[in-house]
Every structure is written in structure tokens, then in C-alpha cells.
Amino acid sequence: MATFETKNKHAHLQEDIIKYLLILAAAISILTTFGILFSILFEAIEFFKLKSFVYFFTGTEWTPGVENSQFGALPIFAGTFMITAIAMAVALPIGLGSAIYMSEYATPNARNVLKPLLEILAGIPTVVYGFFAAITVAPFIVKISAAVGIEASFNSALASGVVMGIMIIPYISSLSDDVITAVPDSLRKGSLALGMTKAETIKDIVIPSAMPGIISATLLGISKALGETMIVVMAAGLRPNLSWNILEDMTTVTVRIVDALTGDQAFNSPATLSAFALGLALFVVTLILNIVSVRLIQKFKEKYKMSSL
Amino acid sequence: MDKNSIFYDPSLKRRHFKSKLFKYFTLSSLVVSLLFLGIFLLDMVLKGSSAVQQTYIQVEVSYNQESIDNYRSIVDKKYLNLLSRAALREVPEQMQANPSLMNTKEVVWILADDQVDMYMKKYYYKIGEKDLSTLEELQKNGMVDKKFNTIFFTHGDSKTPEYSGILSAFIGTILTLAVTMLVAFPIGVATAVYLEEFSKQNWWSEFLEININNLAAIPSILFGLLGLAIYINLFGLPRSSALVGGLTLALMTLPIIVVSSRAALRSVPASIRQAGYALGLTKVQVVKDHVIPLAFPGIMTGNIIGLAHAMGETAPLIIVGMIAFIPDSPSSVMEAATVMPAQLFTWAGMPERAYIERTAAGILVLLSVLISLNSLAVYLRKKFEVKW
Amino acid sequence: MAKNKVKIEVKDLNLWYGDKHALHGLNIELYKNKITALIGPSGCGKSTFLRCLNRMNDLITSVRVEGEVVIDGKNIYDKDVDEVSVRKRIGMVFQQPNPFPKSIYENVAYAPLKHGIVKKGSSCDELVEQSLRSAGIWNEVKDILKEPGTGLSGGQQQRLCIARTIAVKPDVILMDEPTSALDPISTEKIEALMLELKKEYTIITVTHNMQQAARIADMTAFFHLGDLIEYDETEKIFINPAQKKTEDYITGRFG
């Protein structure tokens, strides 16, 4: 007759302990997110106790570290927006174009070489891009502008925007390439069988089908651009500047955060605490972008029943 | 073609032309991205390659008590401006270490000043007229020469550009990343094991998943704000230390490790688990003895990629103060330290041309390390790739 | 059958996938306003042959085609023939319904607009309605033209794909197992539709389903391992085949 052991209490306890240790480890990621949120939130609240909340979002004067300091972040947001827009103007067409070439025109062998090659761009540390922007690209832009008789700043928004765009290309191209490849071949065949050219098929059928994924990649790119620090710290200016001229110097949220926290101001001074108010704005915006982006890619996966991207 | 044929369609010419145009647009975007990569690498090599060598000058050195008291009297006064002060300051130490040298004279190669170095490398230089004629004379006599730049690899940061090197930042990087991996590896892998093997599909696991996803998308600088507010201000850990830097990077690296470890665990087929259960093993035993060993190469690959990622990170480390001037290598994780990218950031902001050269050279060193790490990851993945 | 008008004349057609010789010198005449069924076991080359008729095989880089496919007096493999114009005149319906992720209206209107057959506006609306009516789906979708085509049922999707194809006003419609992914009721509707459509179009269909061939085809061609074994009127093929292999296949001795 078979005998079954009764449950070994000791072994059972051990299993439970291990399981709870694993849960504890998993909880650290949650602790981190909330740690970031609350550490920023509390200091930001301290800041808004000292300075006006409304003026922060609507004011145009940013004068920390002086008597009667003013904290109107509008020009900082504007600068961030301008540089992000320049970066996306570079990264979106080039990244999407590259993705289309790799997925629709290149042979599988060529694609296997090209894709990792492009991803090298994503592996380059941002401090290196910053150096490139400040030492090579910015002086180049000044020279070119001078040649056509326009004055450009050595800290021009254009220089950091363009280099940031280069950095973001692989983020756009990699995800777009994945979603374009995932568009079922039957759709391409259906279009070609109607007598459409290859480009018409790609533009009218493939790209619209992959659109949720491409938008998701774009949002991710924007989020990367908004949060990018080193390129702008090294190549963009410190001066809050509300302007449309991309050859002028502009500053960004991240630059002002670094500036506020590397200065010699007391920690609880509004000048230092302003970094946390700016950080809070950055946190909220990038979080929303990411959530929307993840939703879109999930929708895409459901539509074409993909298991993983 | 016959115009009456049903296949005659003159409008196609224009459509084919547009189609070609579109193809060339996509091809040129790819070429432009690769061109960017090429220009960028070429630029770094051009700017950094001159740092491989450094200028030395052959001069007569007098070892005596006066020299010990004042390093300026070690060499003939007229050479003083051409030589590196930092190098001359080391000479008295050599004398004290080796007393037999006392009251002798010797002709040796001494490191040149950075401006002399710039002159030799044909960059822009600033040397007085008198010094310049002395230098030209020395050069005529073959007393000036470029040698391999060992200082760059054996010294830390310095206020004199010709005497600065990457060593202390390199050590700082190792210490910081050691902290990072000691924290991120166990937590990351444990999280992955929990999510893949133990958790049930419920609100909690979903919440965890969304959370890890979002963590990966938070701008790195905000991790610096966390490090500053929590590790330094709340826990009172030492500012600028490898400990704080490493802990900050650990949280950033966590999502990368979790995601790749999960992929590795998922690739272990269910049949392995079922075989384990059929032998009467408990869940923990199956996971520990069968699933994790099989997934280990994949987990390691993910960790190396995470490590490479952390190695290039700068912004959060600036926030926690890791851009201090660190001439000597730190010996513990509690001491003030700097890391390679932060060192490059500091140098890039210096006015002297010699620092620019060193920044580019440092970039080449950093990129080589990163490429080696990534290649190692690819190699590991290929070598241990199992087809189920 | 003297009154049969030849629409497509295939002369000595050979096809290779890389080194693999997949079609061995086929010769066949396909007739206008008839349904021709291509039957045979899987891998016999019937689908490959079908794709030769609108040059869809050109999309596969390893494929090499020799021989002639003459449609209305023009060899479509001639150098001066644009394969895009071939596909415009020779429509194709696939095994899996593949409506574009666009609205029902756009699914039908897309190709005619691109080809310049109609301009946006009432003429386009008319063409869409006419095509959907011809495909026998108008009544089901007339109120939901703005809804995505992917939301329809499988059978409706396939009829939408047929509407999409006839909107381009082709001469020939190729169908690659058009009902194999559908339920019996949808299949019946498509079959009825095919019988209706042959009044205007020449239809070549690949099918795995012998009863279907017997039900709807005027002519049947039996393929085996890249050879055309037998080609005749459907009745003849099914009742009194000339070849032993054909008989074996039809009676289910292999397949």
C-alpha cells in the first residue's frame, strides 16, 4: 500500500520564507517609484509653501539666488519644448525612415547587421553626446550661421536639439521596426494584388496598420528628450529664454535642476527647492507619456495577437 | 507597348517614380543615421588620438637640499615655464626616497607643460616669446620628444592638465558599479523569479508589472533627486561617495535586469518544470535547482547589459555630488569618488585645450569598455543559446 | 466546346524556387467567363501556378519564371509589361480574408482612387455601392460603411475582399482557396457569388474541396508534383477521368 507523507511543516515554512523574500524584493521596485514620487513631492511642497504655485506655471521671470527671487518657469518649459521639438524633428523622420527601410526593403541578412549598428547609437553615454554637441556641433552651427550672416549662440537650442535627435533615432527606429515587421504579410499581399506599388502599400496600408506602435515609439522618444540631461547641461544655455529663435541659447528643466542642486545654496532655500518643483513637473509629464505609450503598444499587440515585442 | 493592350497604363510611370523616391528617402534616412555614427566616432578619434602621446623635455636636474626646499630650483630657470610643475613637484619626493641621488646632477626626460604639448601637437598654444625661442632651441637639439602617455592611465585628476589621468575615475567607476550590482543583481533576479514563477495573475502582479515598466521610463536625473533626498538627506550617507552613487544607479538598473531575467526564465520550457514536479520536488526546489540554472546565461547577459547602461550614466551622479575633484583613487565606498563619465563631464567644461584632448581620449576608453561589455553579453547569449 | 473563348493561354511555363523546379512546362488554355478550378494534393504547384497569373511570384526573390502567360494577346512576362498593371487587371482573393485596417468604405474605395478609376465624391460612392452589391454584401454593410472592415465576420470579410477586388474592374479574378477558412454557410454564399460573378469575369480558383470544384467549376485542372496531369470539363474529370492518377485523387486514394 502506498504511503503518503504528511506535510513536512519545516519544509513548508522554508518555502514560505523564500516566497516572502521574493515578494519583498519585488516590492522594492514599488518602493523606488513611490520613493521618487514622495521625495520629489515633499520638497516640491516645501517650495510651493515659499513661492507661488500659479506664478511657477505662468510667470516668465526666473531669478533664483537674488533678493526677492522670482520663480516663473514658463521660459524654462518653453526652452524644453523647443529643444524637444527640434530633437523629434530630427529623430522622427530619420528613425521612421530607417525602420521602414530595414523592415520593408533590406534583406534579412542586411537587417541583422543594420539593426545592431543603429542600436550602438543608443548605447553611447549621453555625456559623450553632450561633448559632441558642445565641442563639435555648436561651433559648427555658429560658423555656418556666420557664413550666411546670422548670429548664433554657442549654446544654441539647435545644437543640443539636433544631437539629442541623433540620440533618439534608435529608440524610434527599433520599436517602429518591430511593429512594422509585425504587420501581417497578408495585408501587403492584398494591397499589391490590387495593383498598388510597393511604396503605396507601405504608406497606405502598412504604416497606418503599425500606427499605434509608431505613436508609442514617438511618445517614448519625446519622454526621453524631455528627461535628457547631459546633452543640454553641456551644450544648451542656463538662461531662461522665451524665444522662437532656435539659434539663441535656451535652457531646459533638467539644466535648471542640475544648476539648482550643484550650487552652494542652502538645501531649504527656494533656489535649491525649485529643482524639486521642476522635477515634479518632469515626473508627471514623462509618467503620463509612458502610460499612454504602453497602452497603445498593448492595443497593437492585441490587434495582431502578438505574444511579445 | 501596344496602346490597346489591357496592360497599357501610362499613369504608372509617375507612380513608380514616386515609389522609387520613397524608397530612396528611407534608404537615405538609414544612411544619415549611420553617417552620424561614423562622423561621431571619427570626430572622437581625431580629437582624442593626440592624447596617446605627451611631450617630454630632456633637461639637467640638480638633486640637492635647495631643490627639496623649493622645486623651482631643480632645473635651470629658463626651462621652468616649459616644464610641468606637477612633474617637478614630484622630484623632491624621489630624492627623499633615494638619498644616494643627493648632490648629483642628471640629465633626464621631464614632462613638458601642457602649452608646450599643444605647441608640439600643432594646436593653438600660449607660450611667451622668450620661452618659445628656448623651446625651439631645445627642439633643434633633439631634446624635445613625444612619448606614450602613461600618466593618463596611471594618475587621477589634476589641476594641471598634462598631469591628469583617468585612473581615479576608473577606480571610482568600479567601486560604484560594484555597489550597484551587489544591490541590483539579487533584487532584480528575485523580482523576476517572483513575477515569472510564483505570482498569480492578479491586481498585485499587474501593479508590479506596470510599476517596473514605468520605472524604466523615469528620466535618470529624477533618480538623482531620490538619491539626494533619501540617501543623503534622510539616511545621512556621505555625499559624493561610491555608496550613494551605486545605490542610486542600482534602482535605475533594476528594471533592465528584471525585464531581461524574466525573458530568460520564460524561455525555459514548461516541460522542465513539469519533469521536476513529477519527481516530487517542491516549487522552490524546481525553480532553484532546475529553472534558474538553465536561465542563468540569459540572466547574466541581461545583467551585463544593465551594467553597461549604468556605467555610462552621469546625470543622477552629478546630483548626488559625484563630480568632486578627486586626484587620488578612493579606497572605500564611503570616500568621495568620481566616475568616468562624470570625469569626462568635468574635463569637457575646462578651458584648457589639453583637457579637450583628454576628454575625447577618455570617451574612447569608455566606449571601448562599453563595447567590450556588450560584446561579452552577445557572446554569452550565443554560446549558451539553447534551442528547445 | 468550340464556343469557349480563350482568355489566358499558358505556354511552356516553368518555375523554380531557387534550385527547386516547381512547375514543369505547363501548357493550358483558360476560358473567358468560366470558373476554372485547380485541384491537387498540397504542394502540387496549383497555388504557385495561380500566382504566376498575376505575377505575385515576383515578390519572392528566389523565384525564376520561364515561359509565357498570354492574356488577351499579351504575354504578361514580356519586358515591357509592368507587373503592377498586371495585378490591376488580374484581381486576387486570398485564403485568409485580409481586409485592410480601414473602414469598409475605404477598403473598397482605396484602389480605385489610387488607380484614378474614380474621383472622390459621388462617382466613388457609386462604385463602392456597386462593388459591394456585386459582392452580395451591400445590404449587410450599407449602414456601417464607416466601421472598420476588420470588425466583420470571416465570411463577410471575404466578401468585402471580393468587393475590393472587383472595384478595380479587373478582367480575371484569381481565388486562392477562398472558402477554406470559412464556415459552411459563408462558403455557400461565396460559391453562389462566384457563379454570379462569372457572368462578367473569368475566375480561376484553387480549392482543396473536391465537392466545391464539382459544384461550381466549369473546367477543372488536376495538378500533381508540378505537372498538369489532366485538364477538362469538370463533369468529365469527375465522372470519367482519362488519367489513373486523377481518378485515384478524386476517389480519395491519396491527397
XYZ file of C-alpha atoms in Angstrom, chain A residues 11 14-15 18-19 21-23 25-37 39-40 43 90 93-102 105 114 117-118 120-129 131-132 135-136 162 166 169 171 195-200 202-203 207 220 223-224 226-230 233-234 254-255 257-258 261-262 267 275-276 278-280 282-283 286-287 290-291 294-295 308, chain B residues 12 15-16 18-20 22-23 25-34 36-37 39-41 43-44 47 186-191 193-195 198-200 204 207-208 210-223 225-226 228-230 233 239 251 254 266 282-285 288 308-309 311-315 318-319 323 341-342 344-345 348-349 355-357 359-360 363 366-367 370-371 374:
194
model
C 9.995 22.328 4.669
C 11.096 27.272 4.357
C 9.129 27.500 1.121
C 11.620 32.106 0.339
C 8.401 33.189 -1.247
C 11.661 37.148 0.443
C 10.911 37.208 -3.260
C 7.822 39.328 -2.702
C 12.426 42.046 -3.460
C 9.624 42.718 -5.905
C 8.205 45.343 -3.572
C 11.440 47.335 -3.797
C 10.599 48.448 -7.300
C 7.355 49.855 -5.972
C 9.146 51.446 -3.048
C 11.508 53.105 -5.513
C 8.749 54.584 -7.607
C 6.977 55.911 -4.571
C 10.302 56.957 -3.080
C 10.938 59.095 -6.116
C 7.422 60.442 -6.151
C 10.880 62.620 -2.146
C 10.178 64.974 -5.008
C 10.372 69.017 -1.327
C 15.389 65.086 -36.464
C 11.671 61.169 -39.965
C 15.126 59.610 -39.805
C 14.171 56.954 -37.272
C 10.943 56.032 -39.044
C 12.613 56.109 -42.460
C 15.365 53.825 -41.220
C 12.815 51.474 -39.694
C 10.862 51.311 -42.951
C 13.986 50.612 -44.948
C 15.118 47.884 -42.555
C 13.415 46.865 -48.252
C 21.946 47.240 -39.656
C 24.609 49.003 -35.773
C 21.862 51.582 -35.240
C 25.052 51.421 -30.970
C 23.707 54.971 -31.094
C 21.502 54.136 -28.123
C 24.411 52.668 -26.179
C 26.581 55.759 -26.354
C 26.589 57.526 -22.965
C 24.773 60.850 -23.029
C 27.790 62.677 -21.621
C 29.564 61.709 -24.824
C 26.750 63.182 -26.918
C 30.641 66.663 -25.514
C 29.983 66.159 -29.221
C 32.655 70.898 -28.873
C 31.812 69.911 -32.440
C 19.965 68.039 -33.203
C 20.526 61.633 -33.115
C 16.850 57.836 -33.563
C 14.581 54.443 -29.849
C -2.094 46.725 -58.328
C -0.574 49.047 -55.755
C 3.107 49.891 -55.901
C 5.352 48.905 -53.022
C 5.603 52.454 -51.662
C 1.821 52.918 -51.878
C 3.783 50.804 -47.300
C 2.393 54.321 -46.983
C 2.216 52.352 -41.818
C 8.721 57.304 -25.731
C 9.742 61.364 -22.953
C 13.441 60.604 -23.477
C 12.231 65.834 -22.058
C 14.257 63.992 -19.434
C 17.610 64.081 -21.195
C 20.091 65.934 -19.059
C 23.731 65.697 -20.063
C 23.729 70.653 -19.453
C 26.808 70.634 -21.653
C 16.864 69.346 -16.481
C 19.545 72.014 -16.835
C 17.583 71.076 -11.857
C 21.295 70.349 -12.160
C 21.431 71.244 -6.953
C 25.101 71.796 -7.727
C 19.171 72.993 0.834
C 14.761 71.803 -8.536
C 12.146 69.564 -6.943
C 10.756 71.279 -11.773
C 11.437 67.588 -11.122
C 7.810 67.038 -10.169
C 9.053 66.362 -15.359
C 7.991 63.254 -13.428
C 7.023 61.591 -18.516
C 4.856 59.230 -16.470
C 4.854 56.358 -20.719
C 1.465 55.114 -19.575
C 2.347 51.316 -23.038
C -1.441 51.317 -23.563
C 5.811 39.757 -27.147
C 2.046 54.006 -63.696
C 3.515 56.169 -59.514
C 6.658 54.105 -59.959
C 7.093 58.246 -56.544
C 7.616 54.737 -55.255
C 11.325 54.932 -56.030
C 10.034 56.911 -51.248
C 12.492 54.045 -51.204
C 14.019 58.574 -48.749
C 14.003 55.603 -46.387
C 17.431 54.479 -47.552
C 18.864 57.929 -47.079
C 17.481 58.187 -43.538
C 19.271 54.987 -42.698
C 22.445 56.221 -44.346
C 22.186 59.514 -42.473
C 21.845 57.752 -39.112
C 24.841 55.563 -39.837
C 26.056 60.337 -37.818
C 27.562 57.363 -36.030
C 31.162 61.166 -38.078
C 30.801 60.991 -34.350
C 33.301 58.159 -33.906
C 35.452 63.066 -34.516
C 36.275 61.394 -31.207
C 40.178 64.722 -31.148
C 19.858 39.911 -6.210
C 16.830 42.184 -6.059
C 16.353 42.217 -9.821
C 16.660 38.468 -10.242
C 14.460 37.803 -7.201
C 11.786 40.113 -8.612
C 11.730 34.919 -10.301
C 8.757 36.050 -8.253
C 6.903 37.520 -11.224
C 5.398 32.464 -8.135
C 2.966 35.312 -8.623
C -0.547 34.631 -9.748
C -0.782 42.861 -7.380
C 0.578 46.570 -10.455
C 4.151 45.338 -10.090
C 3.184 48.443 -14.611
C 5.457 49.777 -11.939
C 8.607 48.208 -13.330
C 7.642 49.409 -16.761
C 7.246 52.967 -15.524
C 10.445 52.801 -13.530
C 12.301 52.106 -16.761
C 10.854 55.245 -18.316
C 11.557 57.702 -15.491
C 14.246 60.195 -16.566
C 17.545 59.271 -14.948
C 18.005 62.669 -13.350
C 14.982 62.050 -11.118
C 16.787 59.067 -9.611
C 16.747 63.635 -6.798
C 15.724 60.465 -4.957
C 19.786 63.255 -2.752
C 16.559 63.431 -0.780
C 16.608 59.906 0.678
C 19.378 63.944 3.449
C 27.698 62.818 -0.275
C 17.473 51.486 -8.689
C 16.718 47.297 -11.647
C 10.326 32.424 -19.679
C 8.582 21.360 -4.374
C 8.141 24.572 -6.314
C 11.139 26.212 -4.678
C 13.303 23.179 -5.457
C 16.208 26.798 -7.603
C 26.985 48.789 -19.281
C 23.964 51.039 -19.050
C 28.442 52.688 -16.487
C 27.525 55.397 -18.973
C 25.139 57.220 -16.664
C 26.081 60.696 -15.455
C 23.129 62.904 -14.614
C 26.053 64.768 -10.611
C 23.033 65.372 -8.420
C 31.657 65.478 -9.724
C 31.514 59.817 -17.377
C 31.444 62.412 -14.600
C 34.649 63.473 -18.737
C 31.924 65.976 -17.932
C 34.766 68.958 -21.028
C 33.958 72.100 -19.070
C 41.564 68.730 -21.295
C 39.522 68.525 -24.505
C 42.050 66.082 -25.898
C 38.006 64.116 -22.720
C 37.964 62.649 -26.219
C 35.463 58.837 -24.300
C 34.784 54.443 -22.005
C 33.325 53.380 -25.349
C 31.153 49.526 -23.092
C 31.609 47.800 -26.440
C 28.133 44.423 -24.819
